[in-house]
Amino acid sequence: MTSRPPEDDCSALESPRLGEPYLLTPGPLTTAYEVKRSMLRDWGSWDDDFRAMTRHIRSELLSLIDDVEGLYDCVPMQGSGTFAVEAMLGSLIPHDGKVLVLANGAYGLRAARILGCLGREYTLIDKGDYLPPRGEEVSQALADDSAITHVIAIHCETSSGILNPIEEIATATQAAGRKLLIDSMSAFGALELSCQRICFDALVSSANKCIEGVPGFGFVIVRKAVLESSQGVSHSLSLDIFDQWQVMETTGQWRFTPPTHAVAAFVKALQLHKDAGGVQARGKRYTDNRDVLVAGMRKLGFETLLKDRWLSPIIVTFFNPVHEKFNFADFYQLMKDAGFIIYPGKLTVVDSFRIGCIGQMDTHVMQRVVEAAGQALLTMGVDNPAPSSRAMDVRDALAV
Ligand SMILES: *Cc1c(COP(=O)(O)O)cnc(C)c1O
């Protein structure tokens, strides 16, 4: 194998040479060439080599949460991230449990929907499109309802890009003696989540977000004591975390066909993550990406949905310009022609679009994204991309 520069060196960015556009989306995202190349062979699912890969990813993922006492284990689960969320909720919440769902976007609402499908009782704090659930609200809700056993929080709500105050939420949950489950799908691997600082029962993430692997599986990191008491809880055979864990512990295998190529790609992605400096370095690269993106877009006249305090380094929501010549479909196509796939917005109140900061990209790429956006405005004849006054009112309501 020829040696390549480390992934965080911009010269290692391979996508343009392959003629692919950059995916400025929150997963699937642009992966390193070496990650793609590691899928060029086949593995037998029962073979020792593959079992060793499964063992390796489980222990490497655990090493990211600072679990010095060895209290947690990692259970991978086939499917997209939502499958792993459903597996976590269905396997770890007892049938007589009750969940406080903290929602401020599509993923929080999806967790509530899953609980509805599973027939688990829940109560919802819905903060709308972009306001963060705060610690005091959690404390109050838990004090008001002694039946609540679990809280589910979304670490980074990818639909707006808001970084939720997970420490505050964890502190409130722990103080009330309840259990915290975290959807850290789009944050894990880039934002620190130490079990020494944040008390949680389980977190869930997937292969194709900040670790920069390809889609195919998710994983749940769970307290072993919780796993041990979860036998027979799941309503589902295939989404049973306890059963998957037992079989992996005793045979080293996944229960059903594993996504072998995605696992191989993930082994490589984890190695690149570690070589580049781990969670801190990954978070810094994404933060730098965001800073260049936001500064450049604001200079062009675009406005972000969120004030700086709540902007995650994962994905940023911008308001659509109110200018009569702006139209998202044209903007999207012009950005794509320039080599960048962006993302439509997911807000219910105002029109917006999103640009992701995660994946194999650095500030040089983000600078070119800004230039492409400026060029697209020129082509469309939009001399001022300012949003509607209604959009600015929405933002000013974010008084925190
Ligand atoms: C990506 C994501 C998910 C999972 O989505 P899938 O499309 O099922 O992979 C869940 N929660 C959050 C916050 C996410 O960003």
mmCIF file of C-alpha atoms in Angstrom, residues 37-324:
data_model
loop_
_atom_site.group_PDB
_atom_site.id
_atom_site.type_symbol
_atom_site.label_atom_id
_atom_site.label_comp_id
_atom_site.label_asym_id
_atom_site.label_seq_id
_atom_site.Cartn_x
_atom_site.Cartn_y
_atom_site.Cartn_z
ATOM 1 C CA ARG A 37 -10.585 1.449 -1.283
ATOM 2 C CA SER A 38 -10.917 -0.750 1.803
ATOM 3 C CA MET A 39 -14.175 -2.096 0.367
ATOM 4 C CA LEU A 40 -12.463 -3.725 -2.603
ATOM 5 C CA ARG A 41 -12.462 -7.197 -1.151
ATOM 6 C CA ASP A 42 -14.972 -9.661 0.225
ATOM 7 C CA TRP A 43 -15.095 -11.091 3.728
ATOM 8 C CA GLY A 44 -16.783 -14.204 5.036
ATOM 9 C CA SER A 45 -19.040 -13.208 7.904
ATOM 10 C CA TRP A 46 -18.059 -16.200 10.086
ATOM 11 C CA ASP A 47 -14.355 -15.994 9.305
ATOM 12 C CA ASP A 48 -11.894 -15.122 12.071
ATOM 13 C CA ASP A 49 -10.573 -12.146 10.129
ATOM 14 C CA PHE A 50 -13.986 -10.578 10.012
ATOM 15 C CA ARG A 51 -14.719 -11.436 13.637
ATOM 16 C CA ALA A 52 -11.494 -9.659 14.567
ATOM 17 C CA MET A 53 -12.697 -6.588 12.656
ATOM 18 C CA THR A 54 -15.961 -6.597 14.587
ATOM 19 C CA ARG A 55 -14.109 -6.925 17.906
ATOM 20 C CA HIS A 56 -11.800 -4.123 16.853
ATOM 21 C CA ILE A 57 -14.511 -1.607 15.978
ATOM 22 C CA ARG A 58 -16.380 -2.349 19.211
ATOM 23 C CA SER A 59 -13.348 -1.689 21.370
ATOM 24 C CA GLU A 60 -12.199 1.347 19.373
ATOM 25 C CA LEU A 61 -15.637 2.950 19.696
ATOM 26 C CA LEU A 62 -15.612 2.339 23.442
ATOM 27 C CA SER A 63 -12.236 4.031 23.683
ATOM 28 C CA LEU A 64 -13.886 7.261 22.522
ATOM 29 C CA ILE A 65 -16.046 7.700 25.639
ATOM 30 C CA ASP A 66 -13.336 7.591 28.291
ATOM 31 C CA ASP A 67 -14.731 4.475 29.970
ATOM 32 C CA VAL A 68 -11.794 3.809 32.292
ATOM 33 C CA GLU A 69 -13.791 1.525 34.594
ATOM 34 C CA GLY A 70 -15.026 -0.650 31.727
ATOM 35 C CA LEU A 71 -18.694 -0.064 32.558
ATOM 36 C CA TYR A 72 -19.959 0.112 28.972
ATOM 37 C CA ASP A 73 -20.113 -2.157 25.963
ATOM 38 C CA CYS A 74 -20.681 -1.443 22.299
ATOM 39 C CA VAL A 75 -23.280 -3.276 20.224
ATOM 40 C CA PRO A 76 -23.295 -2.670 16.451
ATOM 41 C CA MET A 77 -26.624 -3.061 14.659
ATOM 42 C CA GLN A 78 -27.282 -3.489 10.941
ATOM 43 C CA GLY A 79 -29.257 -0.791 9.138
ATOM 44 C CA SER A 80 -29.290 2.990 9.041
ATOM 45 C CA GLY A 81 -29.070 5.095 12.188
ATOM 46 C CA THR A 82 -32.806 4.991 12.808
ATOM 47 C CA PHE A 83 -32.688 1.194 13.074
ATOM 48 C CA ALA A 84 -30.161 1.565 15.884
ATOM 49 C CA VAL A 85 -32.294 4.234 17.595
ATOM 50 C CA GLU A 86 -35.301 1.929 17.421
ATOM 51 C CA ALA A 87 -33.199 -0.971 18.688
ATOM 52 C CA MET A 88 -31.975 1.116 21.624
ATOM 53 C CA LEU A 89 -35.440 2.358 22.600
ATOM 54 C CA GLY A 90 -37.130 -1.007 22.128
ATOM 55 C CA SER A 91 -34.462 -2.976 23.994
ATOM 56 C CA LEU A 92 -33.620 -0.677 26.895
ATOM 57 C CA ILE A 93 -36.921 0.856 27.919
ATOM 58 C CA PRO A 94 -39.014 -1.587 29.905
ATOM 59 C CA HIS A 95 -42.648 -1.988 28.856
ATOM 60 C CA ASP A 96 -43.811 -0.197 31.991
ATOM 61 C CA GLY A 97 -41.278 2.607 31.536
ATOM 62 C CA LYS A 98 -42.128 6.167 30.521
ATOM 63 C CA VAL A 99 -39.936 8.446 28.452
ATOM 64 C CA LEU A 100 -39.461 12.196 28.408
ATOM 65 C CA VAL A 101 -38.637 13.073 24.791
ATOM 66 C CA LEU A 102 -36.761 16.338 24.255
ATOM 67 C CA ALA A 103 -37.517 17.466 20.723
ATOM 68 C CA ASN A 104 -36.457 20.500 18.720
ATOM 69 C CA GLY A 105 -36.572 19.111 15.233
ATOM 70 C CA ALA A 106 -37.191 16.066 13.087
ATOM 71 C CA TYR A 107 -34.988 13.606 14.963
ATOM 72 C CA GLY A 108 -36.508 14.284 18.369
ATOM 73 C CA LEU A 109 -39.968 13.912 16.856
ATOM 74 C CA ARG A 110 -38.847 10.690 15.185
ATOM 75 C CA ALA A 111 -37.809 9.271 18.569
ATOM 76 C CA ALA A 112 -41.312 10.043 19.852
ATOM 77 C CA ARG A 113 -42.822 8.348 16.820
ATOM 78 C CA ILE A 114 -40.739 5.242 17.414
ATOM 79 C CA LEU A 115 -41.916 5.119 21.025
ATOM 80 C CA GLY A 116 -45.486 5.354 19.764
ATOM 81 C CA CYS A 117 -44.902 2.400 17.425
ATOM 82 C CA LEU A 118 -43.323 0.447 20.271
ATOM 83 C CA GLY A 119 -46.246 1.167 22.566
ATOM 84 C CA ARG A 120 -44.075 2.876 25.186
ATOM 85 C CA GLU A 121 -45.575 5.697 27.152
ATOM 86 C CA TYR A 122 -43.900 9.047 26.606
ATOM 87 C CA THR A 123 -44.317 12.730 27.173
ATOM 88 C CA LEU A 124 -42.938 15.281 24.753
ATOM 89 C CA ILE A 125 -41.259 18.610 25.273
ATOM 90 C CA ASP A 126 -41.412 20.063 21.772
ATOM 91 C CA LYS A 127 -39.399 23.250 21.423
ATOM 92 C CA GLY A 128 -40.273 23.710 17.760
ATOM 93 C CA ASP A 129 -37.696 24.149 15.038
ATOM 94 C CA TYR A 130 -34.692 25.599 16.758
ATOM 95 C CA LEU A 131 -35.007 26.369 20.482
ATOM 96 C CA PRO A 132 -32.869 24.186 22.770
ATOM 97 C CA PRO A 133 -34.419 22.167 25.601
ATOM 98 C CA ARG A 134 -32.815 23.515 28.768
ATOM 99 C CA GLY A 135 -31.806 21.816 32.000
ATOM 100 C CA GLU A 136 -34.402 23.653 34.123
ATOM 101 C CA GLU A 137 -37.229 22.481 31.866
ATOM 102 C CA VAL A 138 -36.027 18.913 32.172
ATOM 103 C CA SER A 139 -35.824 19.206 35.976
ATOM 104 C CA GLN A 140 -39.324 20.643 36.070
ATOM 105 C CA ALA A 141 -40.808 17.968 33.807
ATOM 106 C CA LEU A 142 -39.187 15.211 35.857
ATOM 107 C CA ALA A 143 -40.350 16.748 39.130
ATOM 108 C CA ASP A 144 -43.897 16.988 37.730
ATOM 109 C CA ASP A 145 -44.138 13.363 36.643
ATOM 110 C CA SER A 146 -42.688 10.630 38.822
ATOM 111 C CA ALA A 147 -43.682 7.968 36.285
ATOM 112 C CA ILE A 148 -40.943 9.094 33.892
ATOM 113 C CA THR A 149 -38.072 6.616 33.958
ATOM 114 C CA HIS A 150 -35.993 7.720 30.952
ATOM 115 C CA VAL A 151 -35.081 10.888 29.076
ATOM 116 C CA ILE A 152 -34.107 10.854 25.409
ATOM 117 C CA ALA A 153 -32.103 13.796 24.110
ATOM 118 C CA ILE A 154 -30.738 14.617 20.677
ATOM 119 C CA HIS A 155 -27.103 15.713 20.944
ATOM 120 C CA CYS A 156 -26.914 17.680 17.696
ATOM 121 C CA GLU A 157 -30.367 18.113 16.124
ATOM 122 C CA THR A 158 -29.308 17.743 12.515
ATOM 123 C CA SER A 159 -32.498 19.210 11.083
ATOM 124 C CA SER A 160 -31.498 22.723 12.201
ATOM 125 C CA GLY A 161 -27.874 22.096 13.179
ATOM 126 C CA ILE A 162 -28.471 23.163 16.765
ATOM 127 C CA LEU A 163 -26.061 21.857 19.338
ATOM 128 C CA ASN A 164 -28.242 20.931 22.295
ATOM 129 C CA PRO A 165 -26.909 21.525 25.843
ATOM 130 C CA ILE A 166 -26.336 17.850 26.603
ATOM 131 C CA GLU A 167 -24.358 18.393 29.821
ATOM 132 C CA GLU A 168 -27.129 20.503 31.299
ATOM 133 C CA ILE A 169 -29.702 17.879 30.314
ATOM 134 C CA ALA A 170 -27.569 15.045 31.715
ATOM 135 C CA THR A 171 -27.075 16.864 35.010
ATOM 136 C CA ALA A 172 -30.812 17.486 35.392
ATOM 137 C CA THR A 173 -31.637 13.876 34.515
ATOM 138 C CA GLN A 174 -29.085 12.425 36.900
ATOM 139 C CA ALA A 175 -30.131 14.756 39.722
ATOM 140 C CA ALA A 176 -33.696 13.474 39.347
ATOM 141 C CA GLY A 177 -32.493 9.855 39.420
ATOM 142 C CA ARG A 178 -33.669 9.070 35.879
ATOM 143 C CA LYS A 179 -31.825 7.450 32.991
ATOM 144 C CA LEU A 180 -30.533 9.276 29.941
ATOM 145 C CA LEU A 181 -30.452 7.934 26.388
ATOM 146 C CA ILE A 182 -28.656 10.074 23.808
ATOM 147 C CA ASP A 183 -29.091 10.217 20.052
ATOM 148 C CA SER A 184 -25.559 11.354 19.317
ATOM 149 C CA MET A 185 -25.847 10.252 15.707
ATOM 150 C CA SER A 186 -24.422 13.352 14.083
ATOM 151 C CA ALA A 187 -22.095 14.368 16.929
ATOM 152 C CA PHE A 188 -20.311 11.236 18.160
ATOM 153 C CA GLY A 189 -16.660 11.177 17.139
ATOM 154 C CA ALA A 190 -16.428 14.950 16.697
ATOM 155 C CA LEU A 191 -17.929 16.337 19.903
ATOM 156 C CA GLU A 192 -16.599 15.060 23.166
ATOM 157 C CA LEU A 193 -18.937 12.754 25.061
ATOM 158 C CA SER A 194 -17.071 11.443 28.061
ATOM 159 C CA CYS A 195 -18.917 9.128 30.452
ATOM 160 C CA GLN A 196 -16.783 10.690 33.191
ATOM 161 C CA ARG A 197 -18.560 14.012 32.630
ATOM 162 C CA ILE A 198 -21.931 13.012 31.234
ATOM 163 C CA CYS A 199 -23.971 10.376 32.990
ATOM 164 C CA PHE A 200 -25.863 8.283 30.438
ATOM 165 C CA ASP A 201 -27.248 4.771 30.082
ATOM 166 C CA ALA A 202 -26.823 4.525 26.331
ATOM 167 C CA LEU A 203 -25.913 6.511 23.268
ATOM 168 C CA VAL A 204 -26.430 5.740 19.629
ATOM 169 C CA SER A 205 -24.579 6.755 16.479
ATOM 170 C CA SER A 206 -23.854 5.340 13.042
ATOM 171 C CA ALA A 207 -21.031 4.534 10.657
ATOM 172 C CA ASN A 208 -21.644 7.307 8.145
ATOM 173 C CA LYS A 209 -21.506 10.417 10.284
ATOM 174 C CA CYS A 210 -18.522 11.932 12.096
ATOM 175 C CA ILE A 211 -16.340 8.811 11.970
ATOM 176 C CA GLU A 212 -16.661 9.178 8.168
ATOM 177 C CA GLY A 213 -17.447 5.606 7.217
ATOM 178 C CA VAL A 214 -20.037 4.467 4.691
ATOM 179 C CA PRO A 215 -23.685 3.678 5.513
ATOM 180 C CA GLY A 216 -24.671 0.179 6.614
ATOM 181 C CA PHE A 217 -24.841 0.014 10.380
ATOM 182 C CA GLY A 218 -25.269 1.914 13.607
ATOM 183 C CA PHE A 219 -23.999 1.175 17.086
ATOM 184 C CA VAL A 220 -25.281 1.542 20.607
ATOM 185 C CA ILE A 221 -22.910 2.150 23.505
ATOM 186 C CA VAL A 222 -24.643 0.914 26.638
ATOM 187 C CA ARG A 223 -23.893 0.441 30.310
ATOM 188 C CA LYS A 224 -23.255 -3.294 30.792
ATOM 189 C CA ALA A 225 -25.517 -3.386 33.845
ATOM 190 C CA VAL A 226 -28.348 -2.049 31.680
ATOM 191 C CA LEU A 227 -27.633 -4.581 28.935
ATOM 192 C CA GLU A 228 -27.679 -7.401 31.452
ATOM 193 C CA SER A 229 -31.138 -6.456 32.631
ATOM 194 C CA SER A 230 -32.587 -6.043 29.131
ATOM 195 C CA GLN A 231 -33.142 -9.676 28.225
ATOM 196 C CA GLY A 232 -36.566 -10.256 26.707
ATOM 197 C CA VAL A 233 -37.495 -6.566 26.629
ATOM 198 C CA SER A 234 -37.318 -6.056 22.860
ATOM 199 C CA HIS A 235 -40.481 -6.517 20.828
ATOM 200 C CA SER A 236 -38.322 -7.354 17.816
ATOM 201 C CA LEU A 237 -36.047 -10.230 16.905
ATOM 202 C CA SER A 238 -33.755 -8.355 14.520
ATOM 203 C CA LEU A 239 -33.565 -5.146 16.568
ATOM 204 C CA ASP A 240 -32.862 -6.842 19.911
ATOM 205 C CA ILE A 241 -29.737 -5.237 21.369
ATOM 206 C CA PHE A 242 -29.502 -7.794 24.168
ATOM 207 C CA ASP A 243 -29.570 -10.738 21.793
ATOM 208 C CA GLN A 244 -27.112 -9.126 19.376
ATOM 209 C CA TRP A 245 -24.795 -8.454 22.317
ATOM 210 C CA GLN A 246 -25.033 -12.015 23.671
ATOM 211 C CA VAL A 247 -24.271 -13.548 20.296
ATOM 212 C CA MET A 248 -21.380 -11.165 19.650
ATOM 213 C CA GLU A 249 -19.946 -11.896 23.074
ATOM 214 C CA THR A 250 -20.164 -15.662 22.714
ATOM 215 C CA THR A 251 -19.420 -16.202 19.001
ATOM 216 C CA GLY A 252 -17.870 -12.917 17.843
ATOM 217 C CA GLN A 253 -20.466 -12.817 15.076
ATOM 218 C CA TRP A 254 -23.352 -10.609 14.100
ATOM 219 C CA ARG A 255 -26.609 -12.546 14.329
ATOM 220 C CA PHE A 256 -27.646 -11.985 10.715
ATOM 221 C CA THR A 257 -25.721 -11.015 7.566
ATOM 222 C CA PRO A 258 -23.379 -8.209 8.578
ATOM 223 C CA PRO A 259 -22.581 -5.291 6.257
ATOM 224 C CA THR A 260 -19.066 -6.663 5.710
ATOM 225 C CA HIS A 261 -17.828 -3.976 3.330
ATOM 226 C CA ALA A 262 -19.191 -1.184 5.496
ATOM 227 C CA VAL A 263 -17.431 -2.730 8.506
ATOM 228 C CA ALA A 264 -14.150 -2.925 6.580
ATOM 229 C CA ALA A 265 -14.542 0.700 5.537
ATOM 230 C CA PHE A 266 -15.266 1.626 9.150
ATOM 231 C CA VAL A 267 -12.085 -0.059 10.381
ATOM 232 C CA LYS A 268 -10.163 2.212 8.013
ATOM 233 C CA ALA A 269 -12.241 5.258 8.942
ATOM 234 C CA LEU A 270 -11.534 4.646 12.648
ATOM 235 C CA GLN A 271 -7.838 4.357 11.929
ATOM 236 C CA LEU A 272 -7.826 7.665 10.029
ATOM 237 C CA HIS A 273 -9.838 9.238 12.865
ATOM 238 C CA LYS A 274 -7.245 8.099 15.402
ATOM 239 C CA ASP A 275 -4.202 8.982 13.272
ATOM 240 C CA ALA A 276 -5.537 12.483 12.717
ATOM 241 C CA GLY A 277 -5.810 13.083 16.483
ATOM 242 C CA GLY A 278 -9.134 11.563 17.520
ATOM 243 C CA VAL A 279 -12.293 13.319 18.673
ATOM 244 C CA GLN A 280 -10.633 16.648 19.443
ATOM 245 C CA ALA A 281 -8.934 16.947 16.078
ATOM 246 C CA ARG A 282 -12.067 15.868 14.247
ATOM 247 C CA GLY A 283 -14.085 18.447 16.148
ATOM 248 C CA LYS A 284 -11.529 21.126 15.396
ATOM 249 C CA ARG A 285 -11.483 20.412 11.663
ATOM 250 C CA TYR A 286 -15.284 20.615 11.537
ATOM 251 C CA THR A 287 -15.304 23.773 13.650
ATOM 252 C CA ASP A 288 -12.796 25.399 11.304
ATOM 253 C CA ASN A 289 -14.954 24.308 8.361
ATOM 254 C CA ARG A 290 -17.997 25.887 9.950
ATOM 255 C CA ASP A 291 -16.196 29.103 10.803
ATOM 256 C CA VAL A 292 -14.947 29.609 7.240
ATOM 257 C CA LEU A 293 -18.361 28.713 5.842
ATOM 258 C CA VAL A 294 -20.370 30.965 8.165
ATOM 259 C CA ALA A 295 -18.018 33.940 7.880
ATOM 260 C CA GLY A 296 -17.946 33.661 4.082
ATOM 261 C CA MET A 297 -21.696 33.226 3.679
ATOM 262 C CA ARG A 298 -22.435 36.113 6.039
ATOM 263 C CA LYS A 299 -20.044 38.276 4.051
ATOM 264 C CA LEU A 300 -22.090 37.460 0.945
ATOM 265 C CA GLY A 301 -25.183 38.589 2.856
ATOM 266 C CA PHE A 302 -26.694 35.253 3.900
ATOM 267 C CA GLU A 303 -28.022 34.881 7.445
ATOM 268 C CA THR A 304 -27.844 31.814 9.677
ATOM 269 C CA LEU A 305 -30.909 30.522 11.499
ATOM 270 C CA LEU A 306 -28.992 30.215 14.742
ATOM 271 C CA LYS A 307 -26.973 32.645 16.751
ATOM 272 C CA ASP A 308 -23.328 31.674 17.214
ATOM 273 C CA ARG A 309 -23.823 30.103 20.631
ATOM 274 C CA TRP A 310 -26.039 27.325 19.266
ATOM 275 C CA LEU A 311 -24.293 26.739 15.938
ATOM 276 C CA SER A 312 -22.933 23.216 15.831
ATOM 277 C CA PRO A 313 -19.808 22.362 13.867
ATOM 278 C CA ILE A 314 -21.860 19.677 12.090
ATOM 279 C CA ILE A 315 -24.314 21.442 9.785
ATOM 280 C CA VAL A 316 -25.497 25.027 9.374
ATOM 281 C CA THR A 317 -28.959 26.267 8.368
ATOM 282 C CA PHE A 318 -29.130 29.416 6.242
ATOM 283 C CA PHE A 319 -32.311 31.317 5.423
ATOM 284 C CA ASN A 320 -33.296 31.436 1.778
ATOM 285 C CA PRO A 321 -32.844 34.911 0.296
ATOM 286 C CA VAL A 322 -36.137 36.734 -0.092
ATOM 287 C CA HIS A 323 -34.963 38.256 -3.428
ATOM 288 C CA GLU A 324 -37.448 37.530 -6.219
#
